[in-house]
Short mmCIF file of C-alpha atoms in Angstrom, two decimals:
data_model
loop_
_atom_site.label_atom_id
_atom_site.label_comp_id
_atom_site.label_asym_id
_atom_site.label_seq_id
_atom_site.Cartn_x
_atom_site.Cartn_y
_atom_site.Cartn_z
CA UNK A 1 -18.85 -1.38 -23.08
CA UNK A 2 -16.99 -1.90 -26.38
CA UNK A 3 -19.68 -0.30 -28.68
CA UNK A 4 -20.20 2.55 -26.43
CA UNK A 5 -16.62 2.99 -26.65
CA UNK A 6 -17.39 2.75 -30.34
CA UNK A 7 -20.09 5.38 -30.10
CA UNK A 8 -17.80 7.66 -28.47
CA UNK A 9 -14.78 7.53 -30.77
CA UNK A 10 -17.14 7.84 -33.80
CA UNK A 11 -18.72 10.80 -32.01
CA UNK A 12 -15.04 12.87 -31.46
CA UNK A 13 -14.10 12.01 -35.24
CA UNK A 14 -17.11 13.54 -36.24
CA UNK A 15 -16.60 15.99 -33.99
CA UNK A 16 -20.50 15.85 -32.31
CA UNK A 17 -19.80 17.00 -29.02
CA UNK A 18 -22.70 17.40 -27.82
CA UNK A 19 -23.43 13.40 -28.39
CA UNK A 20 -20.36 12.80 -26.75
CA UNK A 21 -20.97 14.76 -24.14
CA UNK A 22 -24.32 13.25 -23.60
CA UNK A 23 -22.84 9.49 -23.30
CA UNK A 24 -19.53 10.58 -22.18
CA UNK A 25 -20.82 11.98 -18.92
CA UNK A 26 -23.39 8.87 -18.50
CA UNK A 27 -20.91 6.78 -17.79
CA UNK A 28 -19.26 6.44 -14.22
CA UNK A 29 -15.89 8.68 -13.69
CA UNK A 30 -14.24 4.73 -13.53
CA UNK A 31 -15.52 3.83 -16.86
CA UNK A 32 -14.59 7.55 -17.88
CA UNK A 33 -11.25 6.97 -17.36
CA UNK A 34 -10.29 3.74 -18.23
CA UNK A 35 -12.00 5.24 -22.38
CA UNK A 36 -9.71 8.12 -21.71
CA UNK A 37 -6.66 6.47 -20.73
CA UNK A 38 -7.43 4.04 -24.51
CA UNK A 39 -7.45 6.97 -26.68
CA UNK A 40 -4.44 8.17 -28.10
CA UNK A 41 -3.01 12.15 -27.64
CA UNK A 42 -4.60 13.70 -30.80
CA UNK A 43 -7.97 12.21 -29.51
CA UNK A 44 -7.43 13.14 -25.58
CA UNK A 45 -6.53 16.74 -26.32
CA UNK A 46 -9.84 16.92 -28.28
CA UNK A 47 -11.56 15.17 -25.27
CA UNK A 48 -10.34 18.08 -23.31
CA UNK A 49 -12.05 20.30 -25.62
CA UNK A 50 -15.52 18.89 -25.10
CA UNK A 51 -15.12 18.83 -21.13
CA UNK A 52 -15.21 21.23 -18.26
CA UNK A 53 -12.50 21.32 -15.64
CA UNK A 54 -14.62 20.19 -13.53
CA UNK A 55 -16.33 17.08 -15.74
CA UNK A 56 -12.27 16.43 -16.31
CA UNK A 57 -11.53 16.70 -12.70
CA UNK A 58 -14.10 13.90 -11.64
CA UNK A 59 -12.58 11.08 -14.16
CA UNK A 60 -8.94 11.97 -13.40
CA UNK A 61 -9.26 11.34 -9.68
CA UNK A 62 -9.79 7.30 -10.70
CA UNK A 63 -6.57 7.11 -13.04
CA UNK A 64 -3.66 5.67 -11.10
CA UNK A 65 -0.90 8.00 -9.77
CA UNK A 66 2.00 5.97 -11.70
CA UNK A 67 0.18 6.68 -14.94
CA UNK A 68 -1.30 10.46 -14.71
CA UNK A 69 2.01 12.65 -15.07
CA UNK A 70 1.84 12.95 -19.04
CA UNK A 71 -2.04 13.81 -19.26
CA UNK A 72 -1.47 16.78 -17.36
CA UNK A 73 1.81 17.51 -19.15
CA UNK A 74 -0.23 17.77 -22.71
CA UNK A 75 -2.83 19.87 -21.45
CA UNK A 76 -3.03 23.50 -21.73
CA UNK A 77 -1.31 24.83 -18.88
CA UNK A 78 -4.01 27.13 -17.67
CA UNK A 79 -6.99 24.32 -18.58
CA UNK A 80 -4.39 21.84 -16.04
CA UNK A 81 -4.61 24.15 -13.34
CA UNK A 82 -8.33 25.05 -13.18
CA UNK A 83 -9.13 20.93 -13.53
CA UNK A 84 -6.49 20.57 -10.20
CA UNK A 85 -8.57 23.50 -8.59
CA UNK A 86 -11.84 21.17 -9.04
CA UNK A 87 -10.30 17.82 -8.03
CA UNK A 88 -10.85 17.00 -4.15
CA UNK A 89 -7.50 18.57 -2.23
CA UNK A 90 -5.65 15.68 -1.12
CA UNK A 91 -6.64 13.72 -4.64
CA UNK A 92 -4.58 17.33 -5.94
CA UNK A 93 -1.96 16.87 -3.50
CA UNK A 94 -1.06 13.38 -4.37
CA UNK A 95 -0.99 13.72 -8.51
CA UNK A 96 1.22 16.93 -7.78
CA UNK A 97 3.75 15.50 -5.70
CA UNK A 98 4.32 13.26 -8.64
CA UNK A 99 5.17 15.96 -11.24
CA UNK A 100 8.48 17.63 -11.54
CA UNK A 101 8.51 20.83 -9.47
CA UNK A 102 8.63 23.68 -12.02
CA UNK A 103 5.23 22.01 -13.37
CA UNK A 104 4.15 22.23 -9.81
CA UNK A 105 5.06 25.98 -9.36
CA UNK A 106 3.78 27.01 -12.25
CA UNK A 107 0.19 25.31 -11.87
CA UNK A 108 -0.26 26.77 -8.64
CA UNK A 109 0.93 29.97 -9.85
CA UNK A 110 -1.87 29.61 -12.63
CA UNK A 111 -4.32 28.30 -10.10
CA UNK A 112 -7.17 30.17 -8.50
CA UNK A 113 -5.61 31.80 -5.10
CA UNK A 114 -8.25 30.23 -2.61
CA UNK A 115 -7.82 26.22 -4.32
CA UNK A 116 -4.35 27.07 -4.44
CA UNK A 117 -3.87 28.23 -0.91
CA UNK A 118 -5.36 24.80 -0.02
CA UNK A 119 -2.94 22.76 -2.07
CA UNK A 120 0.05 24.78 -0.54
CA UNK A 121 -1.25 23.79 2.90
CA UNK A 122 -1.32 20.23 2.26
CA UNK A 123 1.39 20.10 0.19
CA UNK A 124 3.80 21.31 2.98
CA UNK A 125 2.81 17.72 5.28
CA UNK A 126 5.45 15.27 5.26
CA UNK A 127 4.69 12.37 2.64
CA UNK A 128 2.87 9.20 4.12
CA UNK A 129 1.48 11.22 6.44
CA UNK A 130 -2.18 11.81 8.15
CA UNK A 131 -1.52 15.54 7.04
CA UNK A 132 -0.70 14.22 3.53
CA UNK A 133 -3.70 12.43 2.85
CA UNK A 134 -6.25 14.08 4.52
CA UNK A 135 -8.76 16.37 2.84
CA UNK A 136 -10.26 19.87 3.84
CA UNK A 137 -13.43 19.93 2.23
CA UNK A 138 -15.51 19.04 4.81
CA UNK A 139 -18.53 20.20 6.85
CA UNK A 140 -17.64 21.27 10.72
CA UNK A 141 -20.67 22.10 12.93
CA UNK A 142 -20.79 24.22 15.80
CA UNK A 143 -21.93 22.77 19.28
CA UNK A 144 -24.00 25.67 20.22
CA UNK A 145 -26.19 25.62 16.81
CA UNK A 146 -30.15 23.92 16.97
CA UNK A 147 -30.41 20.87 14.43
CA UNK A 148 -32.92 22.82 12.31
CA UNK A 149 -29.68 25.58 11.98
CA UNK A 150 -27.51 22.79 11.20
CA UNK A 151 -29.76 21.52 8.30
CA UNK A 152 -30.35 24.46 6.14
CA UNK A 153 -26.43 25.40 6.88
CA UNK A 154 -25.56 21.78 5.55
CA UNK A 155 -27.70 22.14 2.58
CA UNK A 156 -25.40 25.22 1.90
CA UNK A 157 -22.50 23.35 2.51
CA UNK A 158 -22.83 19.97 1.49
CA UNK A 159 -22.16 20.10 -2.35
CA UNK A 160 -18.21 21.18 -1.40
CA UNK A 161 -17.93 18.75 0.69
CA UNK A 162 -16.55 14.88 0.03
CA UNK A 163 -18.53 13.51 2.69
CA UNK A 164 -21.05 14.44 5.49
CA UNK A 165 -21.91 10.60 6.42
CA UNK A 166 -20.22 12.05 9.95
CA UNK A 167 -20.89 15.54 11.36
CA UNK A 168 -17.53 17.01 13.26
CA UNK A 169 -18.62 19.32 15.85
CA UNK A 170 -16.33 22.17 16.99
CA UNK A 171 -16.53 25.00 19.22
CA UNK A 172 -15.41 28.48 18.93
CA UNK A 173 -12.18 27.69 18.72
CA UNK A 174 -12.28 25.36 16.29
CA UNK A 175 -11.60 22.32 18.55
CA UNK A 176 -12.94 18.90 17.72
CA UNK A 177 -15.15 18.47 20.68
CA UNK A 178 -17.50 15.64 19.04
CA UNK A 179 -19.34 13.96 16.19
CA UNK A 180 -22.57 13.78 15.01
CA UNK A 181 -24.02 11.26 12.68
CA UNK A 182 -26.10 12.26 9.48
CA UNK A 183 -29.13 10.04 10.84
CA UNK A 184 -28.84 11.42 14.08
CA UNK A 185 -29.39 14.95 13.05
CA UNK A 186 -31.98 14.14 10.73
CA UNK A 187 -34.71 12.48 12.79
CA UNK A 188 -33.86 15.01 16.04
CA UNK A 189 -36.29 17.98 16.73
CA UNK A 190 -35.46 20.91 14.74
CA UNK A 191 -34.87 23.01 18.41
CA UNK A 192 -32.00 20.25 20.04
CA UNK A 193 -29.00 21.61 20.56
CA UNK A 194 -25.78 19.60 18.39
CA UNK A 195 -24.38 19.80 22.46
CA UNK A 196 -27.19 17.52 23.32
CA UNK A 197 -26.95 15.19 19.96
CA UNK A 198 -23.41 14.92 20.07
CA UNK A 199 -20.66 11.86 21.05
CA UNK A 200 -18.01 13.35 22.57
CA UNK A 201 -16.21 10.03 22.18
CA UNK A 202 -14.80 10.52 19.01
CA UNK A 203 -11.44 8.43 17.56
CA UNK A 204 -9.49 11.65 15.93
CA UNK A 205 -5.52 10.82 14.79
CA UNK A 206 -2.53 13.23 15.06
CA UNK A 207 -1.89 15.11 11.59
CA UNK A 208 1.87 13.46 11.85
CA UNK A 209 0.64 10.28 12.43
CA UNK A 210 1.90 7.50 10.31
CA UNK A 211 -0.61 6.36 7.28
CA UNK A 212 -0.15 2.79 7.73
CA UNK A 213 -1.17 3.46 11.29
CA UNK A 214 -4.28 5.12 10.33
CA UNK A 215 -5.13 2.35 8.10
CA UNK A 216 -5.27 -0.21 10.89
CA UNK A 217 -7.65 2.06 13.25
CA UNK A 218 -10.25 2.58 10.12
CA UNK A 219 -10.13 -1.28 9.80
CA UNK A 220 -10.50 -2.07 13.42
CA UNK A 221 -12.79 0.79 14.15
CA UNK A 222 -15.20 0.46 10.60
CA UNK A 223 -15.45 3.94 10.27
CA UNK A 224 -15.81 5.74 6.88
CA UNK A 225 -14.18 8.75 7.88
CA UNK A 226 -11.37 9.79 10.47
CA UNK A 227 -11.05 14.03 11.44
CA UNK A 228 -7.48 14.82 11.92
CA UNK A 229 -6.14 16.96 14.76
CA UNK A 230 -3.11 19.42 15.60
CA UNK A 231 -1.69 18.82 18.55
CA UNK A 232 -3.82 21.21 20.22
CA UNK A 233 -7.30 19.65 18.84
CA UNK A 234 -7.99 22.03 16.48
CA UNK A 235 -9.62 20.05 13.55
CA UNK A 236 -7.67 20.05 10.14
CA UNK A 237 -9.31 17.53 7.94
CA UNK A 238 -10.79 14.40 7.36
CA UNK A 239 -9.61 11.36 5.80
CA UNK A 240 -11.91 9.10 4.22
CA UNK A 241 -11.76 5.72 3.25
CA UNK A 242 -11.54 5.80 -0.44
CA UNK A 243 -7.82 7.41 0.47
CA UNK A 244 -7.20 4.75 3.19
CA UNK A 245 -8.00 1.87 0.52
CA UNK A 246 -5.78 3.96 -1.40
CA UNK A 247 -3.15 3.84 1.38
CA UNK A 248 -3.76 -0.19 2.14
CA UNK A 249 -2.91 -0.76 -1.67
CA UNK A 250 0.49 1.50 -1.57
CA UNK A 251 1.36 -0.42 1.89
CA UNK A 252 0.75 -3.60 0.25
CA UNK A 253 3.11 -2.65 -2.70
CA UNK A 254 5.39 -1.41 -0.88
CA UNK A 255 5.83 -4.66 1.51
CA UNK A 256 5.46 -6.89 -1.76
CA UNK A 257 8.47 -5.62 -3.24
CA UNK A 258 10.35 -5.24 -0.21
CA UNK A 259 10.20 -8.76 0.32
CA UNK A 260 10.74 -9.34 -3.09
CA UNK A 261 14.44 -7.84 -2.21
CA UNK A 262 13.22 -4.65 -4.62
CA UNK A 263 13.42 -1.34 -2.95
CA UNK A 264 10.65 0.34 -4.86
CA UNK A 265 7.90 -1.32 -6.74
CA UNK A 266 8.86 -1.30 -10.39
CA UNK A 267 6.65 1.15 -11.83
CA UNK A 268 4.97 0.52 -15.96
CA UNK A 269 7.14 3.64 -17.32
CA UNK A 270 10.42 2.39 -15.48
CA UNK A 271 13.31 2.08 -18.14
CA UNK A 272 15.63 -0.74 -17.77
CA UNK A 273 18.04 1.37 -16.37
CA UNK A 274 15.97 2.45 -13.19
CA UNK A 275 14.61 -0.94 -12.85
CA UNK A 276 18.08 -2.47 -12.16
CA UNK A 277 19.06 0.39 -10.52
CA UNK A 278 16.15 -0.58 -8.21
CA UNK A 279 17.08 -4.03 -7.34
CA UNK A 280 21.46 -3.87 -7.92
CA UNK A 281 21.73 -3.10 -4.29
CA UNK A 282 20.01 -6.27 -2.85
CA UNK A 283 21.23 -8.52 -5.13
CA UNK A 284 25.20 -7.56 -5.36
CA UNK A 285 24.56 -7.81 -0.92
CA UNK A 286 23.06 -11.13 -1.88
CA UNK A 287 25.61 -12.20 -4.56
CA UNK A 288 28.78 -11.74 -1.48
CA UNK A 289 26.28 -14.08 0.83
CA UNK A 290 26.25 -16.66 -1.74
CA UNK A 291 29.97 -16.53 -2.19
CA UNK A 292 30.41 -17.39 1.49
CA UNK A 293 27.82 -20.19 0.85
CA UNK A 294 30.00 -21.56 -1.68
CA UNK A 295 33.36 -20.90 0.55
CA UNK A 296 31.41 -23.09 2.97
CA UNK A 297 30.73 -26.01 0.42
CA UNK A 298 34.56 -25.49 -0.01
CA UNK A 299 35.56 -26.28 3.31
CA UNK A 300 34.40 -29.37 3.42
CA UNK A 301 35.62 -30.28 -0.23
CA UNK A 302 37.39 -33.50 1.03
CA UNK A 303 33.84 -34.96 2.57
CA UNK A 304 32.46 -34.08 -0.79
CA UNK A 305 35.48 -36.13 -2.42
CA UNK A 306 34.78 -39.18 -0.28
CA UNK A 307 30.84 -39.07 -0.28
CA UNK A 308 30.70 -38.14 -3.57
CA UNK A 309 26.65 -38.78 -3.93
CA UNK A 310 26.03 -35.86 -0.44
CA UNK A 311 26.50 -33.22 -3.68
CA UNK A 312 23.21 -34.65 -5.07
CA UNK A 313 21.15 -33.56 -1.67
CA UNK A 314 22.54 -30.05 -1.28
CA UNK A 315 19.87 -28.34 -3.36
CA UNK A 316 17.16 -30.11 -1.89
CA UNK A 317 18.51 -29.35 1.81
CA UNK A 318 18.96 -25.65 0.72
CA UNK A 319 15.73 -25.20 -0.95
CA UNK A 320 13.11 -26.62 1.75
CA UNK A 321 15.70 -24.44 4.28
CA UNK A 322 14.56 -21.50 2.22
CA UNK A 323 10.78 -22.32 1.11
CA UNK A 324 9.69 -22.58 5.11
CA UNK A 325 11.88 -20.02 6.43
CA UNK A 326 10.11 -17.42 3.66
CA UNK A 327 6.70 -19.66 4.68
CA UNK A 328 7.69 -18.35 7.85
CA UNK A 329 8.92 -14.58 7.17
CA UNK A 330 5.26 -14.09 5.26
CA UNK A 331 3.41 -15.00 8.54
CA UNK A 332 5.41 -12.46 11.08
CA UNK A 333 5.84 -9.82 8.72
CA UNK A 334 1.71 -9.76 7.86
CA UNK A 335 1.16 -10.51 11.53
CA UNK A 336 3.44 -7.21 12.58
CA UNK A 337 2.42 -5.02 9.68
CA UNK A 338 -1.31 -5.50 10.30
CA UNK A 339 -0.37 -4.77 14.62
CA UNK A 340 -1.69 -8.47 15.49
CA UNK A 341 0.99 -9.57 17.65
CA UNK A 342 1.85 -7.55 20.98
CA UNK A 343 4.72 -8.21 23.20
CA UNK A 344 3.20 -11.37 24.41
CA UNK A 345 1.63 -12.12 21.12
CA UNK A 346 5.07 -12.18 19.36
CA UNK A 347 6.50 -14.78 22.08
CA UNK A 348 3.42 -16.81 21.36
CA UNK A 349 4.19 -16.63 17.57
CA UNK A 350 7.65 -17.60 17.97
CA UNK A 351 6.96 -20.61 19.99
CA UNK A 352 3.93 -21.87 17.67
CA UNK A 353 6.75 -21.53 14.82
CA UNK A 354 9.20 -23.57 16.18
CA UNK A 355 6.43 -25.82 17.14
CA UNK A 356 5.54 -26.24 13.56
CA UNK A 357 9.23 -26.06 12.05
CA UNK A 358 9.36 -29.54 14.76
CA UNK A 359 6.37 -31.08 13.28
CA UNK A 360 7.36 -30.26 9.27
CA UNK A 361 10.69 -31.44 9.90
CA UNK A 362 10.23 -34.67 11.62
CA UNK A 363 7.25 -35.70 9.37
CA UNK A 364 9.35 -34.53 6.13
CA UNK A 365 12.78 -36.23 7.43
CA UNK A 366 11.35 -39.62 8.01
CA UNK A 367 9.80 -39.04 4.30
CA UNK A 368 13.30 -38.59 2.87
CA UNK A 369 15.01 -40.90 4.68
CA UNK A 370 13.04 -43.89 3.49
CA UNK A 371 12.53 -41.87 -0.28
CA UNK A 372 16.25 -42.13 -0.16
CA UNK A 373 16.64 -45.75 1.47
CA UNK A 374 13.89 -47.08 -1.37
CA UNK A 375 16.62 -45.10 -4.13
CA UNK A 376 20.00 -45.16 -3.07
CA UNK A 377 19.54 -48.89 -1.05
CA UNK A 378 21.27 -46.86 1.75
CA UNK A 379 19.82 -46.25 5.02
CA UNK A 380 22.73 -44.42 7.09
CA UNK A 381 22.73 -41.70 3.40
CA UNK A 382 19.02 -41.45 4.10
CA UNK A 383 19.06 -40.88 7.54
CA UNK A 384 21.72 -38.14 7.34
CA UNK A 385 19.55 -36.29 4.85
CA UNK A 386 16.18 -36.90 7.07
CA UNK A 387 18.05 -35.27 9.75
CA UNK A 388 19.40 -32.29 8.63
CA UNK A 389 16.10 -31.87 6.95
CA UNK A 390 14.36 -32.15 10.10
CA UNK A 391 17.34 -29.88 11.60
CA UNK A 392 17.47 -27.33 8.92
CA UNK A 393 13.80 -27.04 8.81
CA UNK A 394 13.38 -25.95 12.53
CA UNK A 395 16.17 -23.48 12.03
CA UNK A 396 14.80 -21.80 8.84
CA UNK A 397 11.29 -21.84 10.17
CA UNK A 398 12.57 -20.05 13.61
CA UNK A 399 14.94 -18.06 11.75
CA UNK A 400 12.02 -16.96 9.44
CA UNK A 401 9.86 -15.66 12.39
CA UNK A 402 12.53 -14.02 14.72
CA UNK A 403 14.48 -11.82 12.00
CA UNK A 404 11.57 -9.51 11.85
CA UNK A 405 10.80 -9.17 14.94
CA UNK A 406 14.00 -8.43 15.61
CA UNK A 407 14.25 -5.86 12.98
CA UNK A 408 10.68 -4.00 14.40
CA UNK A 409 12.44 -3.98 17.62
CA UNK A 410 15.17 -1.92 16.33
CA UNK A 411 12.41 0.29 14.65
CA UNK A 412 13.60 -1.42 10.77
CA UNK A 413 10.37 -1.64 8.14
CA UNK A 414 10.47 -5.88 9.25
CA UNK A 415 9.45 -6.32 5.14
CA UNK A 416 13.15 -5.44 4.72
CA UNK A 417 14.06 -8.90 6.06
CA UNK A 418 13.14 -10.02 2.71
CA UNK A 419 12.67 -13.19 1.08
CA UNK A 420 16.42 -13.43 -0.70
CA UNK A 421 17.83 -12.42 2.25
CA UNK A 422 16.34 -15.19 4.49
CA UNK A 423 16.42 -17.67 1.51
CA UNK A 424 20.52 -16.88 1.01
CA UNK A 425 20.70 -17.12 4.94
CA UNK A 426 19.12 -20.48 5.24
CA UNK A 427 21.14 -21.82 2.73
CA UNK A 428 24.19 -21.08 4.96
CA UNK A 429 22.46 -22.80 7.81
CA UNK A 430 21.50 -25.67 5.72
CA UNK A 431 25.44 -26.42 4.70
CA UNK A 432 26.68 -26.20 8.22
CA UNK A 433 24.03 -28.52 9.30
CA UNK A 434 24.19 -31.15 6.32
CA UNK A 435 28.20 -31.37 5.98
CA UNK A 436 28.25 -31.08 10.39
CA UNK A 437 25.95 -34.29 10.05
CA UNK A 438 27.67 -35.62 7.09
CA UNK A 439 31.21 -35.28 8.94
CA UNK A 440 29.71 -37.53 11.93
CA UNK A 441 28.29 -39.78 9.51
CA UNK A 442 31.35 -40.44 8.03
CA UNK A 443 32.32 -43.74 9.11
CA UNK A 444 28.89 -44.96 8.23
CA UNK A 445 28.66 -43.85 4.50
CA UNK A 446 32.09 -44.96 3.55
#
C-alpha cells in the first residue's frame, strides 16, 4: 500500500490525472479514504479536481463522522452539495447533522431539489432514531406484478438502490404487506404472481423506534436489512446493516464512556476546554462523595489512634470493594444493554452475584487473614481484615449488580451507574464495614 500511495502522490504533483484516476479508483472506497484523509489541504483540494461527485461521494461515506466536518468545509460549496446529492441518504443525513446549520442550509439550498427533498425528509426524524438511520433508496415491489415484471423492473431499478438482497412487497397503498427474497424471485416461473412468492411474515420496526433497539432484533433475527414502517404500515425505508454496525459501534461508545464517568466520548478535535467540560460534572459529584468518605475515616479517628497499623489495610479494603463491585456493574449493564435478562432473568442475575460475591469473599478473606497472620504475627488483625474483606466483597459485588437494575427500572441509561460512582460508593461501604469490625475487635487488637 505504501508505494501505491507513492504512485499516487507523485501522480497529483505531476499533475497526471488521468494516472491517478486510473489507480485512484482501483482501489476500494476504504483504502480511498484512509490516502485521502493522509494528504494535506493543498493536495485534497486538487484530489477534488480529478474526481466526480459521485467517485468523491463513494470514499467519503467510509471516513468517520468525528473527522469529516472540515473536508466538506474546504470544498467548493456547489462541488459539496452535488457529492451529498450522490452519497446514500441516511450516510447524507448523518455527516449533515454534524455541520453547523448555515452550512446545512446552504448545501441543501445548492442541492439538486429531488436529493434534497430526500435529505429534508430524513433530516426532520428525531436523532437515534429508526427514522434517522434508515435509507430510502430502495426497491418496493408490488404484490399484484408476475416475477418476469418484477425482473426487468428491478434491472431498472437496482443501480439506485443500496440493497435488493430482500424484496419489500407493497400494495396499492403502499403498505408493507411482505418480503420476497432475491433467490426466490430468481428461480420462480416468469408468470407467478409476487402474492404467491411472498412471506407475509415479515419483522418491520416503527420509524420512532429506538436504534439500540433495532440493533438487538438485526442480531437476534440475522437479517441484512430491516423495512421501516409508519404507524399505519406504509413502508418508509430500509435500514441495513452496514448502518446498524454503525449504530452497535456509537452504542458501544457511548456506554464506554458513560461508565467511564464521561458524558460524551472525547472526540480527536476536542480542545482541552470541552474535554474537561465533559467530565467536571462527574467528578466534582464524585469529589463531595469522597469527602464524606474521608468524614467517615474521621469518625472513627480515635480507633485509628489506638490501632494505629488498621490505616495500613484501608486501601486494600477499599480497592477490592471497588474492583468487584465495577467486575460486577460490567456484567448487568452488558447483560441489560444487550436485552438478556427479563424480569425473571434479572432476579436470577442478582442471586448468582451474591452467590459469587460469597464465594470471592470467603476464599479471598481466609487468604488475607493468614497473608496478614504470616506478616504482622497477629491473628485477631488478620482476621478483622479477612472479614470485612469477605463482608465488603459481598456488598460491592451485590451493590454492583442491583444499581442498574434499579436505574433501568426507573427508565435511567443503567451505563450511568458508572464505574467512579460505584467505585466511590463501595469505598463508603468498605469504611463502615472495616472500622464497624475494627470497633468490635477492639479488645482483641489492643
Amino acid at each position: 500500500m505504501e508505494n501505491i500511495d507513492n504512485q499516487l502522490q507523485t501522480f497529483i504533483k505531476n499533475e497526471q490525472t488521468e494516472a491517478f484516476r486510473d489507480e485512484f479508483l482501483d482501489l476500494h472506497p476504504y483504502d480511498q479514504a484512509v490516502f485521502f484523509m493522509e494528504q494535506p489541504e493543498d493536495i485534497r483540494l486538487r484530489i477534488y479536481m480529478y474526481l466526480s461527485p459521485e467517485e468523491t461521494a463513494e470514499f467519503m461515506e467510509n471516513i468517520d463522522l468525528d473527522d469529516i466536518e472540515p473536508f466538506f468545509m474546504e470544498m467548493d460549496p456547489r462541488f459539496a452539495a452535488m457529492v451529498f446529492a450522490d452519497m446514500s441518504t441516511d450516510d447524507a443525513v448523518d455527516i449533515l447533522n454534524e455541520l453547523e446549520k448555515d452550512a446545512v442550509v446552504s448545501f441543501l439550498t445548492i442541492m439538486d431539489k429531488k436529493a434534497s427533498d430526500e435529505i429534508k425528509q430524513l433530516l426532520h426524524y428525531e436523532e437515534k432514531t429508526a427514522g434517522s438511520i434508515m435509507t430510502t433508496e430502495f426497491v418496493a415491489i408490488y404484490q399484484t406484478r408476475t416475477a418476469k415484471e418484477t425482473m426487468q423492473y428491478l434491472k431498472a431499478e437496482a443501480p439506485e438502490a443500496e440493497t435488493i438482497y430482500y424484496l419489500y412487497v407493497v400494495d396499492e397503498d403502499k403498505k408493507l404487506v411482505g418480503v420476497l427474497s432475491l433467490r426466490d424471485l430468481i428461480i420462480a416461473e416468469d408468470d407467478t404472481l409476487i402474492s404467491d412468492l411472498m412471506s407475509e411474515k415479515i419483522v418491520s420496526v416503527s420509524v420512532a423506534k429506538d436504534q439500540e433497539e433495532i440493533a438487538q432484533m438485526m442480531r437476534d433475527y440475522d437479517f441484512l436489512a430491516l423495512p421501516v414502517v409508519d404507524f399505519q404500515n406504509h413502508l418508509l425505508g430500509i435500514i441495513t446493516v452496514d448502518d446498524i454496525l454503525d449504530v452497535m459501534d456509537e452504542e458501544a461508545s457511548d456506554d464506554y464512556s458513560k461508565l467511564a464517568g464521561v458524558t460524551d466520548i472525547d472526540r480527536p478535535n476536542d480542545n482541552a476546554f470541552v474535554s474537561a467540560k465533559k467530565r467536571l460534572p462527574w467528578l466534582v459529584i464524585l469529589s463531595f462523595l469522597g469527602m464524606l468518605t474521608a468524614s467517615l475515616i474521621g469518625q472513627f479517628e480515635s480507633t485509628l489512634d489506638e490501632v494505629a497499623v488498621l490505616a495500613i489495610f484501608i486501601p486494600l479494603i477499599a480497592g477490592m470493594a471497588g474492583n468487584t463491585g465495577t467486575q460486577a456493574l460490567a456484567v448487568a449493564v452488558r447483560g441489560l444493554a444487550n436485552g438478556d435478562y427479563g424480569k425473571q432473568g434479572k432476579m436470577k442475575l442478582v442471586l448468582r452475584e451474591a452467590g459469587t460475591g460469597l464465594i470471592t469473599g470467603t476464599v479471598c478473606g481466609i487468604v488475607i487473614t493468614i497473608m496478614i497472620f504470616l506478616w504482622q504475627g497477629q491473628f485477631f488483625l488478620g482476621l478483622l481484615v479477612g472479614l470485612s474483606i469477605m463482608a465488603t466483597l459481598i456488598v460491592a459485588t451485590l451493590a454492583g449488580s442491583l444499581v442498574p437494575i434499579l436505574m433501568d427500572r426507573l427508565n435511567i441509561d443503567p451505563a450511568v451507574a458508572s464505574g467512579p460512582f460505584i467505585t466511590t460508593i463501595n469505598d463508603i461501604i468498605s469504611i463502615l464495614i472495616y472500622f464497624g469490625m475494627a470497633t468490635v475487635f477492639m479488645s482483641f487488637l489492643v
